[in-house]
């Protein structure tokens, strides 16, 4: 994570917090919304994202550590993670795909087993850490107490991300899902839900 980046609803920039390298994510006001509604939306989303990150870490999923939350600015200051995005790493080192994808499978299984979905599960929202573990970024669209439908949608998003961004790695994705199913509760139910979601897409 380096440099300033602007997304649809937030600006992420490197900062120093109490002498430590950090990242600050700020949700700026949206002028097209009523001020009271805008403040409520930005505050609730900031609070929810920090809570999801905390719960994911408690479940053993690697996410940036939250250092500070400022609801008056709708900002989260968090740990700056070293390493490239998984997408960038796989683009440059496709030979690492089998090992990296198995680690993704274990990480996502741990997240889903804790009843948490990510909401935007792509390899651009994952950092490959120096020790080979995967850190999940940007859980702003996630939710806790996720139902089977939410988990299936998460997996379908990841599957589609691989089919568009990593077209040359179909075997690696198959390995990812094999590792995922080996570490998730009731894999048959999850597989049925994923197939159901695929079928909906084919006939709509």
JSON list of C-alpha atoms in Angstrom, two decimals:
[
{"chain": "A", "resi": 1, "resn": "UNK", "atom": "CA", "xyz": [0.00, 0.00, 0.00]},
{"chain": "A", "resi": 2, "resn": "UNK", "atom": "CA", "xyz": [1.75, 3.14, -1.17]},
{"chain": "A", "resi": 3, "resn": "UNK", "atom": "CA", "xyz": [0.73, 6.48, -2.63]},
{"chain": "A", "resi": 4, "resn": "UNK", "atom": "CA", "xyz": [-2.61, 8.25, -2.50]},
{"chain": "A", "resi": 5, "resn": "UNK", "atom": "CA", "xyz": [-5.60, 6.53, -4.09]},
{"chain": "A", "resi": 6, "resn": "UNK", "atom": "CA", "xyz": [-9.14, 7.76, -4.64]},
{"chain": "A", "resi": 7, "resn": "UNK", "atom": "CA", "xyz": [-12.10, 5.44, -4.87]},
{"chain": "A", "resi": 8, "resn": "UNK", "atom": "CA", "xyz": [-15.82, 5.92, -5.30]},
{"chain": "A", "resi": 9, "resn": "UNK", "atom": "CA", "xyz": [-16.36, 6.93, -1.71]},
{"chain": "A", "resi": 10, "resn": "UNK", "atom": "CA", "xyz": [-12.96, 7.26, -0.03]},
{"chain": "A", "resi": 11, "resn": "UNK", "atom": "CA", "xyz": [-9.46, 8.66, -0.31]},
{"chain": "A", "resi": 12, "resn": "UNK", "atom": "CA", "xyz": [-6.59, 6.52, 0.98]},
{"chain": "A", "resi": 13, "resn": "UNK", "atom": "CA", "xyz": [-3.21, 8.13, 1.68]},
{"chain": "A", "resi": 14, "resn": "UNK", "atom": "CA", "xyz": [0.00, 7.17, 3.50]},
{"chain": "A", "resi": 15, "resn": "UNK", "atom": "CA", "xyz": [0.53, 8.95, 6.83]},
{"chain": "A", "resi": 16, "resn": "UNK", "atom": "CA", "xyz": [2.63, 8.62, 9.97]},
{"chain": "A", "resi": 17, "resn": "UNK", "atom": "CA", "xyz": [0.72, 7.83, 13.17]},
{"chain": "A", "resi": 18, "resn": "UNK", "atom": "CA", "xyz": [2.58, 8.03, 16.49]},
{"chain": "A", "resi": 19, "resn": "UNK", "atom": "CA", "xyz": [5.85, 7.38, 14.69]},
{"chain": "A", "resi": 20, "resn": "UNK", "atom": "CA", "xyz": [4.56, 4.41, 12.72]},
{"chain": "A", "resi": 21, "resn": "UNK", "atom": "CA", "xyz": [3.96, 4.13, 8.98]},
{"chain": "A", "resi": 22, "resn": "UNK", "atom": "CA", "xyz": [0.22, 4.07, 8.49]},
{"chain": "A", "resi": 23, "resn": "UNK", "atom": "CA", "xyz": [-2.57, 4.62, 5.99]},
{"chain": "A", "resi": 24, "resn": "UNK", "atom": "CA", "xyz": [-5.50, 6.97, 6.45]},
{"chain": "A", "resi": 25, "resn": "UNK", "atom": "CA", "xyz": [-8.81, 6.26, 4.75]},
{"chain": "A", "resi": 26, "resn": "UNK", "atom": "CA", "xyz": [-11.17, 9.25, 4.66]},
{"chain": "A", "resi": 27, "resn": "UNK", "atom": "CA", "xyz": [-14.73, 9.36, 3.40]},
{"chain": "A", "resi": 28, "resn": "UNK", "atom": "CA", "xyz": [-15.18, 12.96, 2.19]},
{"chain": "A", "resi": 29, "resn": "UNK", "atom": "CA", "xyz": [-18.63, 14.61, 2.09]},
{"chain": "A", "resi": 30, "resn": "UNK", "atom": "CA", "xyz": [-20.80, 14.03, -0.96]},
{"chain": "A", "resi": 31, "resn": "UNK", "atom": "CA", "xyz": [-22.44, 17.28, -2.05]},
{"chain": "A", "resi": 32, "resn": "UNK", "atom": "CA", "xyz": [-25.22, 15.51, -3.97]},
{"chain": "A", "resi": 33, "resn": "UNK", "atom": "CA", "xyz": [-26.67, 14.15, -0.70]},
{"chain": "A", "resi": 34, "resn": "UNK", "atom": "CA", "xyz": [-28.54, 16.03, 1.99]},
{"chain": "A", "resi": 35, "resn": "UNK", "atom": "CA", "xyz": [-25.93, 17.00, 4.64]},
{"chain": "A", "resi": 36, "resn": "UNK", "atom": "CA", "xyz": [-27.65, 15.12, 7.48]},
{"chain": "A", "resi": 37, "resn": "UNK", "atom": "CA", "xyz": [-28.09, 11.98, 5.38]},
{"chain": "A", "resi": 38, "resn": "UNK", "atom": "CA", "xyz": [-24.53, 12.22, 4.05]},
{"chain": "A", "resi": 39, "resn": "UNK", "atom": "CA", "xyz": [-23.09, 12.51, 7.56]},
{"chain": "A", "resi": 40, "resn": "UNK", "atom": "CA", "xyz": [-25.11, 9.51, 8.74]},
{"chain": "A", "resi": 41, "resn": "UNK", "atom": "CA", "xyz": [-24.06, 7.35, 5.77]},
{"chain": "A", "resi": 42, "resn": "UNK", "atom": "CA", "xyz": [-20.36, 8.20, 6.04]},
{"chain": "A", "resi": 43, "resn": "UNK", "atom": "CA", "xyz": [-20.28, 7.76, 9.81]},
{"chain": "A", "resi": 44, "resn": "UNK", "atom": "CA", "xyz": [-22.13, 4.44, 9.79]},
{"chain": "A", "resi": 45, "resn": "UNK", "atom": "CA", "xyz": [-19.96, 3.05, 6.99]},
{"chain": "A", "resi": 46, "resn": "UNK", "atom": "CA", "xyz": [-16.78, 4.11, 8.75]},
{"chain": "A", "resi": 47, "resn": "UNK", "atom": "CA", "xyz": [-17.88, 2.51, 12.00]},
{"chain": "A", "resi": 48, "resn": "UNK", "atom": "CA", "xyz": [-19.03, -0.66, 10.25]},
{"chain": "A", "resi": 49, "resn": "UNK", "atom": "CA", "xyz": [-15.79, -1.08, 8.29]},
{"chain": "A", "resi": 50, "resn": "UNK", "atom": "CA", "xyz": [-13.69, -0.76, 11.44]},
{"chain": "A", "resi": 51, "resn": "UNK", "atom": "CA", "xyz": [-15.88, -3.30, 13.23]},
{"chain": "A", "resi": 52, "resn": "UNK", "atom": "CA", "xyz": [-15.65, -5.81, 10.36]},
{"chain": "A", "resi": 53, "resn": "UNK", "atom": "CA", "xyz": [-11.85, -5.46, 10.28]},
{"chain": "A", "resi": 54, "resn": "UNK", "atom": "CA", "xyz": [-11.70, -6.04, 14.03]},
{"chain": "A", "resi": 55, "resn": "UNK", "atom": "CA", "xyz": [-13.94, -9.12, 13.86]},
{"chain": "A", "resi": 56, "resn": "UNK", "atom": "CA", "xyz": [-11.98, -10.55, 10.93]},
{"chain": "A", "resi": 57, "resn": "UNK", "atom": "CA", "xyz": [-8.69, -10.16, 12.82]},
{"chain": "A", "resi": 58, "resn": "UNK", "atom": "CA", "xyz": [-10.26, -11.80, 15.86]},
{"chain": "A", "resi": 59, "resn": "UNK", "atom": "CA", "xyz": [-11.13, -14.76, 13.60]},
{"chain": "A", "resi": 60, "resn": "UNK", "atom": "CA", "xyz": [-7.50, -15.10, 12.49]},
{"chain": "A", "resi": 61, "resn": "UNK", "atom": "CA", "xyz": [-7.87, -13.31, 9.14]},
{"chain": "A", "resi": 62, "resn": "UNK", "atom": "CA", "xyz": [-5.07, -10.90, 8.36]},
{"chain": "A", "resi": 63, "resn": "UNK", "atom": "CA", "xyz": [-6.31, -7.33, 7.88]},
{"chain": "A", "resi": 64, "resn": "UNK", "atom": "CA", "xyz": [-4.58, -4.01, 8.64]},
{"chain": "A", "resi": 65, "resn": "UNK", "atom": "CA", "xyz": [-4.60, -3.20, 12.35]},
{"chain": "A", "resi": 66, "resn": "UNK", "atom": "CA", "xyz": [-6.82, -0.18, 13.11]},
{"chain": "A", "resi": 67, "resn": "UNK", "atom": "CA", "xyz": [-4.88, 2.52, 14.96]},
{"chain": "A", "resi": 68, "resn": "UNK", "atom": "CA", "xyz": [-7.48, 5.26, 15.18]},
{"chain": "A", "resi": 69, "resn": "UNK", "atom": "CA", "xyz": [-11.05, 6.14, 14.16]},
{"chain": "A", "resi": 70, "resn": "UNK", "atom": "CA", "xyz": [-12.21, 9.75, 13.82]},
{"chain": "A", "resi": 71, "resn": "UNK", "atom": "CA", "xyz": [-15.95, 9.83, 13.20]},
{"chain": "A", "resi": 72, "resn": "UNK", "atom": "CA", "xyz": [-15.96, 13.61, 12.91]},
{"chain": "A", "resi": 73, "resn": "UNK", "atom": "CA", "xyz": [-13.81, 13.22, 9.77]},
{"chain": "A", "resi": 74, "resn": "UNK", "atom": "CA", "xyz": [-15.14, 9.76, 8.88]},
{"chain": "A", "resi": 75, "resn": "UNK", "atom": "CA", "xyz": [-11.58, 8.46, 8.82]},
{"chain": "A", "resi": 76, "resn": "UNK", "atom": "CA", "xyz": [-9.79, 5.25, 9.78]},
{"chain": "A", "resi": 77, "resn": "UNK", "atom": "CA", "xyz": [-6.05, 5.26, 10.39]},
{"chain": "A", "resi": 78, "resn": "UNK", "atom": "CA", "xyz": [-4.63, 1.79, 9.97]},
{"chain": "A", "resi": 79, "resn": "UNK", "atom": "CA", "xyz": [-1.46, -0.24, 9.58]},
{"chain": "A", "resi": 80, "resn": "UNK", "atom": "CA", "xyz": [0.39, 0.20, 6.31]},
{"chain": "A", "resi": 81, "resn": "UNK", "atom": "CA", "xyz": [0.89, -3.27, 4.84]},
{"chain": "A", "resi": 82, "resn": "UNK", "atom": "CA", "xyz": [4.13, -4.16, 3.07]},
{"chain": "A", "resi": 83, "resn": "UNK", "atom": "CA", "xyz": [3.94, -6.07, -0.17]},
{"chain": "A", "resi": 84, "resn": "UNK", "atom": "CA", "xyz": [2.30, -5.95, -3.60]},
{"chain": "A", "resi": 85, "resn": "UNK", "atom": "CA", "xyz": [-1.32, -6.65, -4.32]},
{"chain": "A", "resi": 86, "resn": "UNK", "atom": "CA", "xyz": [-1.96, -10.28, -5.15]},
{"chain": "A", "resi": 87, "resn": "UNK", "atom": "CA", "xyz": [-3.04, -9.19, -8.62]},
{"chain": "A", "resi": 88, "resn": "UNK", "atom": "CA", "xyz": [0.27, -7.43, -9.27]},
{"chain": "A", "resi": 89, "resn": "UNK", "atom": "CA", "xyz": [2.27, -10.35, -7.91]},
{"chain": "A", "resi": 90, "resn": "UNK", "atom": "CA", "xyz": [0.45, -12.96, -9.99]},
{"chain": "A", "resi": 91, "resn": "UNK", "atom": "CA", "xyz": [0.79, -10.80, -13.10]},
{"chain": "A", "resi": 92, "resn": "UNK", "atom": "CA", "xyz": [4.57, -10.73, -12.61]},
{"chain": "A", "resi": 93, "resn": "UNK", "atom": "CA", "xyz": [5.07, -14.18, -11.08]},
{"chain": "A", "resi": 94, "resn": "UNK", "atom": "CA", "xyz": [2.43, -16.59, -12.43]},
{"chain": "A", "resi": 95, "resn": "UNK", "atom": "CA", "xyz": [4.65, -19.48, -11.33]},
{"chain": "A", "resi": 96, "resn": "UNK", "atom": "CA", "xyz": [3.72, -18.61, -7.71]},
{"chain": "A", "resi": 97, "resn": "UNK", "atom": "CA", "xyz": [0.00, -18.96, -8.41]},
{"chain": "A", "resi": 98, "resn": "UNK", "atom": "CA", "xyz": [-0.55, -22.45, -6.92]},
{"chain": "A", "resi": 99, "resn": "UNK", "atom": "CA", "xyz": [0.87, -21.54, -3.51]},
{"chain": "A", "resi": 100, "resn": "UNK", "atom": "CA", "xyz": [-0.66, -18.06, -3.44]},
{"chain": "A", "resi": 101, "resn": "UNK", "atom": "CA", "xyz": [-4.09, -19.31, -4.46]},
{"chain": "A", "resi": 102, "resn": "UNK", "atom": "CA", "xyz": [-4.08, -21.99, -1.77]},
{"chain": "A", "resi": 103, "resn": "UNK", "atom": "CA", "xyz": [-3.32, -19.29, 0.78]},
{"chain": "A", "resi": 104, "resn": "UNK", "atom": "CA", "xyz": [-6.21, -17.22, -0.58]},
{"chain": "A", "resi": 105, "resn": "UNK", "atom": "CA", "xyz": [-8.49, -20.25, -0.24]},
{"chain": "A", "resi": 106, "resn": "UNK", "atom": "CA", "xyz": [-7.51, -20.76, 3.40]},
{"chain": "A", "resi": 107, "resn": "UNK", "atom": "CA", "xyz": [-7.90, -17.04, 4.17]},
{"chain": "A", "resi": 108, "resn": "UNK", "atom": "CA", "xyz": [-11.35, -16.72, 2.61]},
{"chain": "A", "resi": 109, "resn": "UNK", "atom": "CA", "xyz": [-12.51, -19.93, 4.30]},
{"chain": "A", "resi": 110, "resn": "UNK", "atom": "CA", "xyz": [-11.44, -18.51, 7.65]},
{"chain": "A", "resi": 111, "resn": "UNK", "atom": "CA", "xyz": [-13.34, -15.30, 6.93]},
{"chain": "A", "resi": 112, "resn": "UNK", "atom": "CA", "xyz": [-16.53, -17.09, 5.88]},
{"chain": "A", "resi": 113, "resn": "UNK", "atom": "CA", "xyz": [-16.32, -19.56, 8.76]},
{"chain": "A", "resi": 114, "resn": "UNK", "atom": "CA", "xyz": [-16.49, -16.55, 11.08]},
{"chain": "A", "resi": 115, "resn": "UNK", "atom": "CA", "xyz": [-19.73, -15.44, 9.41]},
{"chain": "A", "resi": 116, "resn": "UNK", "atom": "CA", "xyz": [-18.11, -12.50, 7.61]},
{"chain": "A", "resi": 117, "resn": "UNK", "atom": "CA", "xyz": [-18.27, -11.70, 3.92]},
{"chain": "A", "resi": 118, "resn": "UNK", "atom": "CA", "xyz": [-15.93, -9.26, 2.18]},
{"chain": "A", "resi": 119, "resn": "UNK", "atom": "CA", "xyz": [-18.28, -7.73, -0.37]},
{"chain": "A", "resi": 120, "resn": "UNK", "atom": "CA", "xyz": [-15.62, -6.93, -3.00]},
{"chain": "A", "resi": 121, "resn": "UNK", "atom": "CA", "xyz": [-13.41, -10.00, -3.08]},
{"chain": "A", "resi": 122, "resn": "UNK", "atom": "CA", "xyz": [-10.81, -9.44, -5.80]},
{"chain": "A", "resi": 123, "resn": "UNK", "atom": "CA", "xyz": [-7.05, -9.94, -5.96]},
{"chain": "A", "resi": 124, "resn": "UNK", "atom": "CA", "xyz": [-6.66, -6.14, -6.09]},
{"chain": "A", "resi": 125, "resn": "UNK", "atom": "CA", "xyz": [-8.04, -6.04, -2.54]},
{"chain": "A", "resi": 126, "resn": "UNK", "atom": "CA", "xyz": [-5.44, -8.47, -1.22]},
{"chain": "A", "resi": 127, "resn": "UNK", "atom": "CA", "xyz": [-1.83, -7.82, -0.21]},
{"chain": "A", "resi": 128, "resn": "UNK", "atom": "CA", "xyz": [0.75, -10.59, -0.44]},
{"chain": "A", "resi": 129, "resn": "UNK", "atom": "CA", "xyz": [2.79, -10.14, 2.72]},
{"chain": "A", "resi": 130, "resn": "UNK", "atom": "CA", "xyz": [6.53, -10.96, 2.88]},
{"chain": "A", "resi": 131, "resn": "UNK", "atom": "CA", "xyz": [5.81, -14.12, 4.91]},
{"chain": "A", "resi": 132, "resn": "UNK", "atom": "CA", "xyz": [3.50, -15.46, 2.20]},
{"chain": "A", "resi": 133, "resn": "UNK", "atom": "CA", "xyz": [0.24, -14.77, 4.00]},
{"chain": "A", "resi": 134, "resn": "UNK", "atom": "CA", "xyz": [-2.59, -12.81, 2.39]},
{"chain": "A", "resi": 135, "resn": "UNK", "atom": "CA", "xyz": [-3.95, -9.61, 3.94]},
{"chain": "A", "resi": 136, "resn": "UNK", "atom": "CA", "xyz": [-7.49, -8.55, 2.99]},
{"chain": "A", "resi": 137, "resn": "UNK", "atom": "CA", "xyz": [-8.07, -4.87, 2.27]},
{"chain": "A", "resi": 138, "resn": "UNK", "atom": "CA", "xyz": [-11.16, -2.66, 1.91]},
{"chain": "A", "resi": 139, "resn": "UNK", "atom": "CA", "xyz": [-13.90, -4.48, 3.77]},
{"chain": "A", "resi": 140, "resn": "UNK", "atom": "CA", "xyz": [-16.17, -1.44, 3.44]},
{"chain": "A", "resi": 141, "resn": "UNK", "atom": "CA", "xyz": [-18.76, -3.44, 1.50]},
{"chain": "A", "resi": 142, "resn": "UNK", "atom": "CA", "xyz": [-18.59, -6.45, 3.82]},
{"chain": "A", "resi": 143, "resn": "UNK", "atom": "CA", "xyz": [-20.94, -7.57, 6.54]},
{"chain": "A", "resi": 144, "resn": "UNK", "atom": "CA", "xyz": [-20.97, -9.67, 9.67]},
{"chain": "A", "resi": 145, "resn": "UNK", "atom": "CA", "xyz": [-23.55, -12.37, 10.35]},
{"chain": "A", "resi": 146, "resn": "UNK", "atom": "CA", "xyz": [-23.28, -13.23, 6.67]},
{"chain": "A", "resi": 147, "resn": "UNK", "atom": "CA", "xyz": [-25.79, -15.73, 5.33]},
{"chain": "A", "resi": 148, "resn": "UNK", "atom": "CA", "xyz": [-25.14, -18.46, 2.79]},
{"chain": "A", "resi": 149, "resn": "UNK", "atom": "CA", "xyz": [-26.29, -16.15, -0.01]},
{"chain": "A", "resi": 150, "resn": "UNK", "atom": "CA", "xyz": [-23.70, -13.52, 0.99]},
{"chain": "A", "resi": 151, "resn": "UNK", "atom": "CA", "xyz": [-20.95, -16.13, 1.06]},
{"chain": "A", "resi": 152, "resn": "UNK", "atom": "CA", "xyz": [-21.98, -17.45, -2.36]},
{"chain": "A", "resi": 153, "resn": "UNK", "atom": "CA", "xyz": [-21.94, -13.95, -3.82]},
{"chain": "A", "resi": 154, "resn": "UNK", "atom": "CA", "xyz": [-18.47, -13.37, -2.34]},
{"chain": "A", "resi": 155, "resn": "UNK", "atom": "CA", "xyz": [-17.17, -16.51, -4.06]},
{"chain": "A", "resi": 156, "resn": "UNK", "atom": "CA", "xyz": [-18.85, -15.64, -7.34]},
{"chain": "A", "resi": 157, "resn": "UNK", "atom": "CA", "xyz": [-17.21, -12.21, -7.28]},
{"chain": "A", "resi": 158, "resn": "UNK", "atom": "CA", "xyz": [-13.83, -13.84, -6.69]},
{"chain": "A", "resi": 159, "resn": "UNK", "atom": "CA", "xyz": [-14.44, -16.35, -9.47]},
{"chain": "A", "resi": 160, "resn": "UNK", "atom": "CA", "xyz": [-15.36, -13.60, -11.91]},
{"chain": "A", "resi": 161, "resn": "UNK", "atom": "CA", "xyz": [-12.36, -11.54, -10.86]},
{"chain": "A", "resi": 162, "resn": "UNK", "atom": "CA", "xyz": [-10.09, -14.47, -11.68]},
{"chain": "A", "resi": 163, "resn": "UNK", "atom": "CA", "xyz": [-11.78, -15.10, -15.02]},
{"chain": "A", "resi": 164, "resn": "UNK", "atom": "CA", "xyz": [-11.20, -11.48, -16.09]},
{"chain": "A", "resi": 165, "resn": "UNK", "atom": "CA", "xyz": [-7.91, -10.56, -14.40]},
{"chain": "A", "resi": 166, "resn": "UNK", "atom": "CA", "xyz": [-6.13, -13.95, -14.39]},
{"chain": "A", "resi": 167, "resn": "UNK", "atom": "CA", "xyz": [-7.38, -15.72, -17.49]},
{"chain": "A", "resi": 168, "resn": "UNK", "atom": "CA", "xyz": [-4.21, -17.80, -17.74]},
{"chain": "A", "resi": 169, "resn": "UNK", "atom": "CA", "xyz": [-4.55, -19.31, -14.25]},
{"chain": "A", "resi": 170, "resn": "UNK", "atom": "CA", "xyz": [-7.64, -21.56, -14.32]},
{"chain": "A", "resi": 171, "resn": "UNK", "atom": "CA", "xyz": [-5.85, -24.44, -12.59]},
{"chain": "A", "resi": 172, "resn": "UNK", "atom": "CA", "xyz": [-4.68, -22.16, -9.81]},
{"chain": "A", "resi": 173, "resn": "UNK", "atom": "CA", "xyz": [-8.22, -20.99, -9.15]},
{"chain": "A", "resi": 174, "resn": "UNK", "atom": "CA", "xyz": [-9.38, -24.59, -9.03]},
{"chain": "A", "resi": 175, "resn": "UNK", "atom": "CA", "xyz": [-6.71, -25.17, -6.39]},
{"chain": "A", "resi": 176, "resn": "UNK", "atom": "CA", "xyz": [-7.94, -22.12, -4.50]},
{"chain": "A", "resi": 177, "resn": "UNK", "atom": "CA", "xyz": [-11.47, -23.50, -4.34]},
{"chain": "A", "resi": 178, "resn": "UNK", "atom": "CA", "xyz": [-10.24, -26.97, -3.37]},
{"chain": "A", "resi": 179, "resn": "UNK", "atom": "CA", "xyz": [-8.35, -25.44, -0.43]},
{"chain": "A", "resi": 180, "resn": "UNK", "atom": "CA", "xyz": [-11.38, -23.30, 0.43]},
{"chain": "A", "resi": 181, "resn": "UNK", "atom": "CA", "xyz": [-13.76, -26.26, 0.54]},
{"chain": "A", "resi": 182, "resn": "UNK", "atom": "CA", "xyz": [-11.29, -28.24, 2.63]},
{"chain": "A", "resi": 183, "resn": "UNK", "atom": "CA", "xyz": [-11.41, -25.53, 5.32]},
{"chain": "A", "resi": 184, "resn": "UNK", "atom": "CA", "xyz": [-15.06, -24.42, 5.31]},
{"chain": "A", "resi": 185, "resn": "UNK", "atom": "CA", "xyz": [-17.98, -25.79, 7.28]},
{"chain": "A", "resi": 186, "resn": "UNK", "atom": "CA", "xyz": [-20.59, -27.59, 5.14]},
{"chain": "A", "resi": 187, "resn": "UNK", "atom": "CA", "xyz": [-18.75, -27.25, 1.80]},
{"chain": "A", "resi": 188, "resn": "UNK", "atom": "CA", "xyz": [-21.56, -29.04, -0.08]},
{"chain": "A", "resi": 189, "resn": "UNK", "atom": "CA", "xyz": [-24.08, -26.36, 0.89]},
{"chain": "A", "resi": 190, "resn": "UNK", "atom": "CA", "xyz": [-21.68, -23.60, -0.16]},
{"chain": "A", "resi": 191, "resn": "UNK", "atom": "CA", "xyz": [-20.96, -25.32, -3.48]},
{"chain": "A", "resi": 192, "resn": "UNK", "atom": "CA", "xyz": [-24.70, -25.68, -4.18]},
{"chain": "A", "resi": 193, "resn": "UNK", "atom": "CA", "xyz": [-25.28, -22.00, -3.42]},
{"chain": "A", "resi": 194, "resn": "UNK", "atom": "CA", "xyz": [-22.39, -20.94, -5.67]},
{"chain": "A", "resi": 195, "resn": "UNK", "atom": "CA", "xyz": [-23.77, -23.04, -8.53]},
{"chain": "A", "resi": 196, "resn": "UNK", "atom": "CA", "xyz": [-27.23, -21.56, -7.95]},
{"chain": "A", "resi": 197, "resn": "UNK", "atom": "CA", "xyz": [-25.79, -18.04, -8.25]},
{"chain": "A", "resi": 198, "resn": "UNK", "atom": "CA", "xyz": [-23.92, -19.00, -11.43]},
{"chain": "A", "resi": 199, "resn": "UNK", "atom": "CA", "xyz": [-27.14, -20.33, -12.93]},
{"chain": "A", "resi": 200, "resn": "UNK", "atom": "CA", "xyz": [-29.02, -17.14, -12.13]},
{"chain": "A", "resi": 201, "resn": "UNK", "atom": "CA", "xyz": [-26.42, -15.21, -14.10]},
{"chain": "A", "resi": 202, "resn": "UNK", "atom": "CA", "xyz": [-26.79, -17.52, -17.11]},
{"chain": "A", "resi": 203, "resn": "UNK", "atom": "CA", "xyz": [-30.54, -17.04, -17.38]},
{"chain": "A", "resi": 204, "resn": "UNK", "atom": "CA", "xyz": [-30.90, -13.32, -16.63]}
]
